[in-house]
Coordinates of N, CA and C in Angstrom, one line a residue:
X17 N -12.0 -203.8 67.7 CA -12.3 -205.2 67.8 C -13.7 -205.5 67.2
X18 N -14.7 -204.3 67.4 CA -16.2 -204.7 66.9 C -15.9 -204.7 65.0
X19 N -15.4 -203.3 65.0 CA -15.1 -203.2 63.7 C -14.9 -204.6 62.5
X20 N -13.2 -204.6 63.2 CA -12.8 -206.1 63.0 C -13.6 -207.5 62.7
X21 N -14.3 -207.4 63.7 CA -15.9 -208.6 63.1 C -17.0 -208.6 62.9
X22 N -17.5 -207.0 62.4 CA -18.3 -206.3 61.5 C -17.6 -207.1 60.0
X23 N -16.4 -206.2 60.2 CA -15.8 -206.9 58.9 C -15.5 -208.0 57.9
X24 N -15.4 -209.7 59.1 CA -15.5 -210.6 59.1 C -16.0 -211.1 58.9
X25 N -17.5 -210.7 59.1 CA -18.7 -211.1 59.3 C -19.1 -210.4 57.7
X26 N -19.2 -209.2 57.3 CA -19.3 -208.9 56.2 C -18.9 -209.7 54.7
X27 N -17.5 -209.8 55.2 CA -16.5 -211.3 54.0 C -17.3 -212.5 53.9
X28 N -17.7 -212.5 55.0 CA -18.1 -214.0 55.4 C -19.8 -214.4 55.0
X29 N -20.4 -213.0 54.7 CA -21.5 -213.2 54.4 C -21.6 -212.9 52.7
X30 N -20.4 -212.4 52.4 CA -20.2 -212.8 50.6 C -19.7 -213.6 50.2
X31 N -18.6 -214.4 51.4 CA -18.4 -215.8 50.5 C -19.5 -216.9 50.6
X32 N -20.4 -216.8 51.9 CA -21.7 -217.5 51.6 C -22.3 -217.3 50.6
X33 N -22.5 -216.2 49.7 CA -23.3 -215.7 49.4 C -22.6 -215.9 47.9
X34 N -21.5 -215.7 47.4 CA -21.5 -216.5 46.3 C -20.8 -217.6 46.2
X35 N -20.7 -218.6 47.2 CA -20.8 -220.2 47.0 C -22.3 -220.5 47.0
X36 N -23.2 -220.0 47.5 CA -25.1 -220.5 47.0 C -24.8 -220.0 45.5
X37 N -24.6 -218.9 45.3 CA -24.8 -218.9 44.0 C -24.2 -220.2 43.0
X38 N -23.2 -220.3 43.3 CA -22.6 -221.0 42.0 C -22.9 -222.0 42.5
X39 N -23.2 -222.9 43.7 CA -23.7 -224.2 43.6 C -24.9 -224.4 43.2
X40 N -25.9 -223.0 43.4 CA -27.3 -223.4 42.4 C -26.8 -223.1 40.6
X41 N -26.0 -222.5 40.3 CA -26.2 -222.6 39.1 C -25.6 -224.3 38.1
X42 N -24.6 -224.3 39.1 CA -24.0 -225.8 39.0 C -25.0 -226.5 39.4
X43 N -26.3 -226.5 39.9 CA -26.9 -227.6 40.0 C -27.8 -227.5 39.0
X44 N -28.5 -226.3 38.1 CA -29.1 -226.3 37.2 C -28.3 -226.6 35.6
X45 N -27.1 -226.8 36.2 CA -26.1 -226.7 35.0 C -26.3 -228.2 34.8
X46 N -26.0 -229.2 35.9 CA -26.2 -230.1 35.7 C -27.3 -230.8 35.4
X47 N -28.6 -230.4 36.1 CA -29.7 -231.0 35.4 C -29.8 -230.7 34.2
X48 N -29.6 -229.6 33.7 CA -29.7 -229.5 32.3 C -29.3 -230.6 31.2
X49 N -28.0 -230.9 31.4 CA -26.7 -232.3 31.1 C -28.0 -233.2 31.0
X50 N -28.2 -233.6 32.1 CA -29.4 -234.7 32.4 C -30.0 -235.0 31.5
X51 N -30.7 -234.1 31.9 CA -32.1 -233.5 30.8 C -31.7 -234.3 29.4
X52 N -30.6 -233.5 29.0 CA -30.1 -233.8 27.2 C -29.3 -235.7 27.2
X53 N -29.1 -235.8 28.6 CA -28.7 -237.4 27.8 C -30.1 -237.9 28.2
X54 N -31.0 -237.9 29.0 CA -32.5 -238.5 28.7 C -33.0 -238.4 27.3
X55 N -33.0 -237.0 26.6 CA -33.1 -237.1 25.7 C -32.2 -238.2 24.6
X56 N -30.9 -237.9 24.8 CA -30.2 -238.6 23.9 C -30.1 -240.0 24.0
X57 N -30.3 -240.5 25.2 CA -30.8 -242.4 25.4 C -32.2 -242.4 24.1
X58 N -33.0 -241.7 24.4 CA -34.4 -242.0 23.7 C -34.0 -242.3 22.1
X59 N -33.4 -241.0 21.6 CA -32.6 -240.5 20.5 C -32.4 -242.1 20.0
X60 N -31.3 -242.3 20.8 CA -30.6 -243.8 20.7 C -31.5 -244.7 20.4
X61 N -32.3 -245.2 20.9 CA -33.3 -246.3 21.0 C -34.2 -246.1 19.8
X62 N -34.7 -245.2 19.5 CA -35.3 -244.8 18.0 C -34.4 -244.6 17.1
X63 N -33.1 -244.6 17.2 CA -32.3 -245.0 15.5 C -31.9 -246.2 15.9
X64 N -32.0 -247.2 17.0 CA -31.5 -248.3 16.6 C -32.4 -249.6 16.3
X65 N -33.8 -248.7 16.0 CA -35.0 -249.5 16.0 C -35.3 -249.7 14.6
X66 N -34.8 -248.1 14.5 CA -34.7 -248.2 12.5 C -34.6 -249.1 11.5
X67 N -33.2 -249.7 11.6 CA -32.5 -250.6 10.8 C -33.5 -252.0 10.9
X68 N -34.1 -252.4 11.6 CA -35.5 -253.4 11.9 C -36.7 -252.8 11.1
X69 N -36.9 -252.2 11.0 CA -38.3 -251.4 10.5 C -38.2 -251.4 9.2
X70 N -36.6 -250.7 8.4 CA -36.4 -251.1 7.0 C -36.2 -252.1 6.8
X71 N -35.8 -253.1 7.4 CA -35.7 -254.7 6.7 C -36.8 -255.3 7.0
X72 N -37.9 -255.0 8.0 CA -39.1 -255.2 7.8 C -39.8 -254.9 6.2
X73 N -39.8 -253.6 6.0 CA -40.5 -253.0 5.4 C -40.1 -253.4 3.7
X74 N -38.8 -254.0 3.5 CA -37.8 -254.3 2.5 C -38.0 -255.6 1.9
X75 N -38.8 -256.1 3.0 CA -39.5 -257.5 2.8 C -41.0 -257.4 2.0
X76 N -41.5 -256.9 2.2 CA -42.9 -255.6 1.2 C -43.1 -255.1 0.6
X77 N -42.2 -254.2 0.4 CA -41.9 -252.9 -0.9 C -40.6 -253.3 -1.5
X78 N -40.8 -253.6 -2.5 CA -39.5 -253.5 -4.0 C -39.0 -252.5 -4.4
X79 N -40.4 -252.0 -4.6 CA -39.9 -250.6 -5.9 C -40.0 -249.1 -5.1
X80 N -39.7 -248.8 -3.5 CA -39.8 -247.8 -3.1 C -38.4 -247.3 -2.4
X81 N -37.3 -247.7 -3.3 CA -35.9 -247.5 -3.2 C -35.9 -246.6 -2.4
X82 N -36.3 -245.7 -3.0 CA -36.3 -243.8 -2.8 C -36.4 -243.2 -1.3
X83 N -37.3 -244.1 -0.9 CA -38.0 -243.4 0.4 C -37.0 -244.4 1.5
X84 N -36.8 -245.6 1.3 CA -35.5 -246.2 2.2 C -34.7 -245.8 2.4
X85 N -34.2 -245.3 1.4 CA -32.8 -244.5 1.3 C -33.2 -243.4 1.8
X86 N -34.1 -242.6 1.8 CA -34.4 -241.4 2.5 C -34.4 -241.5 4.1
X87 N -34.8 -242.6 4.4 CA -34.9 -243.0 5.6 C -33.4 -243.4 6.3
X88 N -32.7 -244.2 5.5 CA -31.3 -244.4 6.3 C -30.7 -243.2 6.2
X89 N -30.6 -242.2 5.0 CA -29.6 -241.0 5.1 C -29.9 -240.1 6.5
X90 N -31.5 -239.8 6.3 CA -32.2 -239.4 7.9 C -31.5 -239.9 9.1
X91 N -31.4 -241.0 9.0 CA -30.9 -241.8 10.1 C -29.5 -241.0 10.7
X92 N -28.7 -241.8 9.4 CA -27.4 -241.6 9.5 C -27.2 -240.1 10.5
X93 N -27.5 -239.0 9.8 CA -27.4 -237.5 9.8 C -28.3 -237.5 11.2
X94 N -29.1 -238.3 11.5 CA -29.3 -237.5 13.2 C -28.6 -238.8 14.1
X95 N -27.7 -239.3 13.4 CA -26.9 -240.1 14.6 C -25.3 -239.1 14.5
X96 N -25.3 -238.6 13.5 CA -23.9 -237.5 13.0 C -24.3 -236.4 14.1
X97 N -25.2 -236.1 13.8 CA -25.6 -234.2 14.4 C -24.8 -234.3 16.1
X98 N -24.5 -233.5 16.3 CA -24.1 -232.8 17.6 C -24.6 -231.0 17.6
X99 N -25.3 -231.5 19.7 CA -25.7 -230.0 20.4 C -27.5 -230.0 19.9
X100 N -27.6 -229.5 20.4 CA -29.0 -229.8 20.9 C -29.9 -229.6 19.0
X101 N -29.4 -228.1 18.8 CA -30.0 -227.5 17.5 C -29.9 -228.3 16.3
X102 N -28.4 -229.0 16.6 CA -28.4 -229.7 15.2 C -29.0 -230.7 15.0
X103 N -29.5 -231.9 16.6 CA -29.7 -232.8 16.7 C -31.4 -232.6 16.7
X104 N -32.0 -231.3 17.2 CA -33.5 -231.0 16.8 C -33.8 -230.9 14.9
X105 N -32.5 -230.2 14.6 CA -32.8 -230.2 12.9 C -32.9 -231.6 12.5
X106 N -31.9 -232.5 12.7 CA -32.0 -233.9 12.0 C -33.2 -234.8 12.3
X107 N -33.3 -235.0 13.6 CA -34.2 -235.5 14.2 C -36.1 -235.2 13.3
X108 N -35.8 -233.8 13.2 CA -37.2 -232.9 12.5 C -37.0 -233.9 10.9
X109 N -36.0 -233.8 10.3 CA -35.5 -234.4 9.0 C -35.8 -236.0 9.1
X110 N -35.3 -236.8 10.1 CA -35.6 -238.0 10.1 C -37.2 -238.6 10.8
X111 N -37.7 -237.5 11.3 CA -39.1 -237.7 12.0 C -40.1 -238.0 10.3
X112 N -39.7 -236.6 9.5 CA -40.3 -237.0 8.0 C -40.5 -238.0 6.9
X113 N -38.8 -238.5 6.9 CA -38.6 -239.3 6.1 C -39.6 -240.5 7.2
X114 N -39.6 -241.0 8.1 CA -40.4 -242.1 9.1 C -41.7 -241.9 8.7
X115 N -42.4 -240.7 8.5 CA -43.9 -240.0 8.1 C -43.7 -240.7 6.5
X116 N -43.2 -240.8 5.8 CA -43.1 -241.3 4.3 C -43.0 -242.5 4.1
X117 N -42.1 -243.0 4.9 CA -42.2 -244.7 5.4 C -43.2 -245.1 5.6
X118 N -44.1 -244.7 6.9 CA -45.1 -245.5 7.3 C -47.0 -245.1 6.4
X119 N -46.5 -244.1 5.1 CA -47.3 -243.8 4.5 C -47.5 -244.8 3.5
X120 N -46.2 -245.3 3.0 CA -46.3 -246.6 2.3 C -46.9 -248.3 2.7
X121 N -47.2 -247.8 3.5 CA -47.7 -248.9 4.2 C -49.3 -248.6 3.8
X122 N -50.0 -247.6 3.4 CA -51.4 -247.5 2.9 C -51.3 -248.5 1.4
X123 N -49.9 -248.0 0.9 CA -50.3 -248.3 -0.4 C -49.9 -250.0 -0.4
X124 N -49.3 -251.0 0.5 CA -49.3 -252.4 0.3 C -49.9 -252.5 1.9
X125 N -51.0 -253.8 1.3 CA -51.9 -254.3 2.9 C -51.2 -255.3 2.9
X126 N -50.7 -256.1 2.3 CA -49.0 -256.6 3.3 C -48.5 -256.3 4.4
X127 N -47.7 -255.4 4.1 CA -47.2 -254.3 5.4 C -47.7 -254.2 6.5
X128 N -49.0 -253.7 5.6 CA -49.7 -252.7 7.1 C -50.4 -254.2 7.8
X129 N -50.9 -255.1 7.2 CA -51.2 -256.1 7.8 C -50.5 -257.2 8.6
X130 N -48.6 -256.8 8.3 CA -47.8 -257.8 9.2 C -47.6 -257.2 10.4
X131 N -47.2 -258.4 11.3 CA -47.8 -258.4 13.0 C -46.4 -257.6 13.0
X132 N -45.1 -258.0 12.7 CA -43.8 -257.2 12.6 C -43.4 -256.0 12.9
X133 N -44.5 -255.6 11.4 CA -44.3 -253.9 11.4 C -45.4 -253.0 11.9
X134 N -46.7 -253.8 12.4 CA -47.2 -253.4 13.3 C -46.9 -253.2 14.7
X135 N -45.8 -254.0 15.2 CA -45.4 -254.0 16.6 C -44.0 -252.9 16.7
X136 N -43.1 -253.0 15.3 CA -42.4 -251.6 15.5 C -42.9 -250.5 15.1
X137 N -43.9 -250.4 14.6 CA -44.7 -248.7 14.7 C -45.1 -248.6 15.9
X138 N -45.8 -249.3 16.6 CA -45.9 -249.0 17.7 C -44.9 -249.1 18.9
X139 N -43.7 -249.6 18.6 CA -42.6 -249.4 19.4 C -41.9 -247.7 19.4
X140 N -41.5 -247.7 17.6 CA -41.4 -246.8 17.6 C -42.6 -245.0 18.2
X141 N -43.5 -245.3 18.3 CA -44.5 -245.1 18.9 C -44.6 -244.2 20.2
X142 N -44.2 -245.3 20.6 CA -43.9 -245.7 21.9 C -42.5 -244.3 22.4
X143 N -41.8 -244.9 21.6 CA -40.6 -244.1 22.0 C -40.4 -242.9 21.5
X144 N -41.5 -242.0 20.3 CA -41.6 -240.7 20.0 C -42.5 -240.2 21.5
X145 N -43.0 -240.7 21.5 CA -44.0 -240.2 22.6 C -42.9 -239.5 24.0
X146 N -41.9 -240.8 24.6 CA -41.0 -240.9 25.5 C -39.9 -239.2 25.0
X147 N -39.6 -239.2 23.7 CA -38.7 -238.6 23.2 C -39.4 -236.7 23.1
X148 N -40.2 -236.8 23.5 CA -41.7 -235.6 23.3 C -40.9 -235.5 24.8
X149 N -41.4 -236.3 25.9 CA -41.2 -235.9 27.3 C -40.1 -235.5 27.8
X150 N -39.3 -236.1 27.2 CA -38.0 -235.8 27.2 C -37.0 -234.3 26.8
X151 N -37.8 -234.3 25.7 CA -37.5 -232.8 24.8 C -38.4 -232.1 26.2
X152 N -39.1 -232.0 26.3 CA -40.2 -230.9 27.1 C -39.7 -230.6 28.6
X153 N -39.0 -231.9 28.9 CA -38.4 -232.2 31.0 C -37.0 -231.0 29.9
X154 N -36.2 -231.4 29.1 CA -34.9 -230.7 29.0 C -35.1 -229.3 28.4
X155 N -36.1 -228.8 27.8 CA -36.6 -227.7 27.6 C -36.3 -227.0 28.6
X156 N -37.5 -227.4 29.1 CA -37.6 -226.6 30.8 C -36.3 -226.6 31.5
X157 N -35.3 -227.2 31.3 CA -34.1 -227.4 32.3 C -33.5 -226.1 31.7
X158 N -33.1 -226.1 30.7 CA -32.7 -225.2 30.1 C -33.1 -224.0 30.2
X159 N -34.5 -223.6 30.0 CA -34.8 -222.3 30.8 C -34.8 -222.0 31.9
X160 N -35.3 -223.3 32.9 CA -34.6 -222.6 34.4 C -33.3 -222.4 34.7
X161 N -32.0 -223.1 33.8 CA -30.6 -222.4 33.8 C -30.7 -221.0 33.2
X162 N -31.1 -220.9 32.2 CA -31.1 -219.9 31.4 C -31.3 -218.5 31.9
X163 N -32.8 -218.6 32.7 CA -33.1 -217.5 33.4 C -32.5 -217.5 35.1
X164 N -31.8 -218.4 35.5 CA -30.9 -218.6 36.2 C -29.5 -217.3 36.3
X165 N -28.9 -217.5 35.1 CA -27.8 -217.2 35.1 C -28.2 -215.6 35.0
X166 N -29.2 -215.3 34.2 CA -29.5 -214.0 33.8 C -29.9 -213.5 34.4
X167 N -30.3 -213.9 35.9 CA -31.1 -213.2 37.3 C -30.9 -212.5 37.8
X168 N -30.6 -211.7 38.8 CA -29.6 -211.0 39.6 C -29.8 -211.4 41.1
X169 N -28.6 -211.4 41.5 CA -27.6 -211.1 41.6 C -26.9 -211.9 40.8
X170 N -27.2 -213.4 40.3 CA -26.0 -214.2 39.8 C -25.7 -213.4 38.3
X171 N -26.3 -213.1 37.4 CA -25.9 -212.4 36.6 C -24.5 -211.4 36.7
X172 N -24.3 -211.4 37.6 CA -22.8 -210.4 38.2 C -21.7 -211.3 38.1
X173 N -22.2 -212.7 38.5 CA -20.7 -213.5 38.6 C -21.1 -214.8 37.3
X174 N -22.2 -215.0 36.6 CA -22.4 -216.2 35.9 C -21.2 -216.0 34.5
X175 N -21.0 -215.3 34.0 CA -20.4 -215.2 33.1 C -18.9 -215.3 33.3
X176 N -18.3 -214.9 34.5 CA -17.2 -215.0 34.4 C -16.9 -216.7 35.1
X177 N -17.7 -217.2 35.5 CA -17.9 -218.5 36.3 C -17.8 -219.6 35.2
X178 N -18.1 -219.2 33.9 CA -18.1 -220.0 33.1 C -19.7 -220.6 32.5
X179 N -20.6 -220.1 33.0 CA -22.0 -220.4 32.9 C -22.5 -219.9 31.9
X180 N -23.0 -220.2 31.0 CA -23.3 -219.4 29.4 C -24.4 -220.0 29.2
X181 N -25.4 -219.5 28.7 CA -26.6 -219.9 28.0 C -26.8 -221.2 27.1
X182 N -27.7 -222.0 27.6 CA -27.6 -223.7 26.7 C -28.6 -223.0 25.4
X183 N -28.7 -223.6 24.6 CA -29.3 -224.0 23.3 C -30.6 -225.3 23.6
X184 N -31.9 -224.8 23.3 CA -32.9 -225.1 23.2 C -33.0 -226.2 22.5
X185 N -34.0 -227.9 22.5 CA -34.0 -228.5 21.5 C -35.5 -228.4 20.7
X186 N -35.2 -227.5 20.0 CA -36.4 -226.7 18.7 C -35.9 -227.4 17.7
X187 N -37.3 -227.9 17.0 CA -37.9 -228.9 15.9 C -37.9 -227.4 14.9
X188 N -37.9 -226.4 15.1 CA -37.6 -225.4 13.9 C -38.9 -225.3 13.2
X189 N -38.7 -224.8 11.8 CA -39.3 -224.5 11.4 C -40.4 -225.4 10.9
X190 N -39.9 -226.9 10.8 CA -40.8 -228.1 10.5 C -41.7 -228.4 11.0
X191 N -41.6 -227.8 12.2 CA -42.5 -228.5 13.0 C -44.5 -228.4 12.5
X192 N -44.8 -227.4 11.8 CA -45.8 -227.2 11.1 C -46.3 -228.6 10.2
X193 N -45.4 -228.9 9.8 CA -45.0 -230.1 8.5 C -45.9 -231.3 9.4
X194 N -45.0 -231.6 10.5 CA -44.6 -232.8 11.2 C -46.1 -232.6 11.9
X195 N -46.6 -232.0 12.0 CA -48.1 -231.6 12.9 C -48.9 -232.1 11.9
X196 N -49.1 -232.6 10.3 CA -50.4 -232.6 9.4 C -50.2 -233.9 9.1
X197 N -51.0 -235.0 8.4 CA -51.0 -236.2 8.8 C -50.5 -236.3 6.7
X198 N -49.7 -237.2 7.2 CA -49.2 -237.6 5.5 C -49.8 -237.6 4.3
X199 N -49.5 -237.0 3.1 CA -50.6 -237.4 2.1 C -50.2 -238.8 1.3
X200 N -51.0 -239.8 1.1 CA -51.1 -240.8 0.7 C -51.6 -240.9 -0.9
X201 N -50.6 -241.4 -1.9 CA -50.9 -241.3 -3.3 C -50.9 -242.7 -3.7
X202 N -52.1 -242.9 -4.4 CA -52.0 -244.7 -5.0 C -51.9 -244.3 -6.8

């Protein structure tokens, strides 16, 4: 009889024991999720602020075809991207072409002098800043899943549970670029 619920007691302290597990990692699994649609609301709100900013700026510049179009292709391709890496590469690609845009603004005091496209640089602004905190809150989520699953004891059951390692959102190799302040040619 002792035996018997030694035994019971034994079962019963591994089914406790991996239901904590998989509800913490389901819970880091989920903030993780989180994490990336905060990011992806921000995402949102900074391409839809775009299409404003070039018809601002379209009203100013005539002859800088080049860099507009640089700017909606940018667009386009980080509203395409899917998963965190592809959506850090585009993003890194459309953060540029925005650095080129608002560099033209040295060369016409038009621009840089309307109340307009002063109020969407600083919107936009506004919402790289938001989109930084965002990236950095879902970073972190990511690694505490990450080194989650790879811990031990969950490490024994994450993999077969279905819990697999998220993907980072890294600005890559650009990010050097995106750190030095525009060069301006008249």
């Amino acid at each position: 009889m002792i035996s018997t619920l030694v035994v019971l007691g034994i079962i019963a302290a591994i089914v406790f024991w991996g239901i904590s597990i998989y509800n913490g990692l389901v819970a880091m699994r989920q903030r993780v999720s989180q994490a990336f649609a905060d990011v992806d609301v921000q995402l949102k709100q900074r391409h839809d602020l775009i299409p404003n900013l070039i018809e601002t700026v379209k009203g100013y510049v005539t002859h800088e075809r080049e860099t507009l179009d640089a700017v909606v292709k940018a667009r386009n391709a980080a509203i395409a991207a899917q998963g965190p890496a592809a959506q850090g590469q585009a993003e890194t690609m459309l953060s540029g072409a925005l650095r080129q845009l608002f560099a033209l603004s040295e060369a016409y005091p038009d621009l840089k002098a309307s109340t307009n496209f002063q109020q969407l640089q600083s919107e936009l602004s506004d919402i790289e800043n938001k989109i930084a905190a965002a990236r950095r809150f879902f970073n972190n989520a990511v690694q505490e899943y990450n080194t989650g699953i790879q811990s031990f004891p969950a490490v024994l059951v994450a993999g077969s549970l279905g819990f697999h390692q998220r993907e980072f959102f890294d600005l890559g190799d650009a990010r050097p670029q995106l750190e030095q302040a525009p060069q301006v040619k008249f």
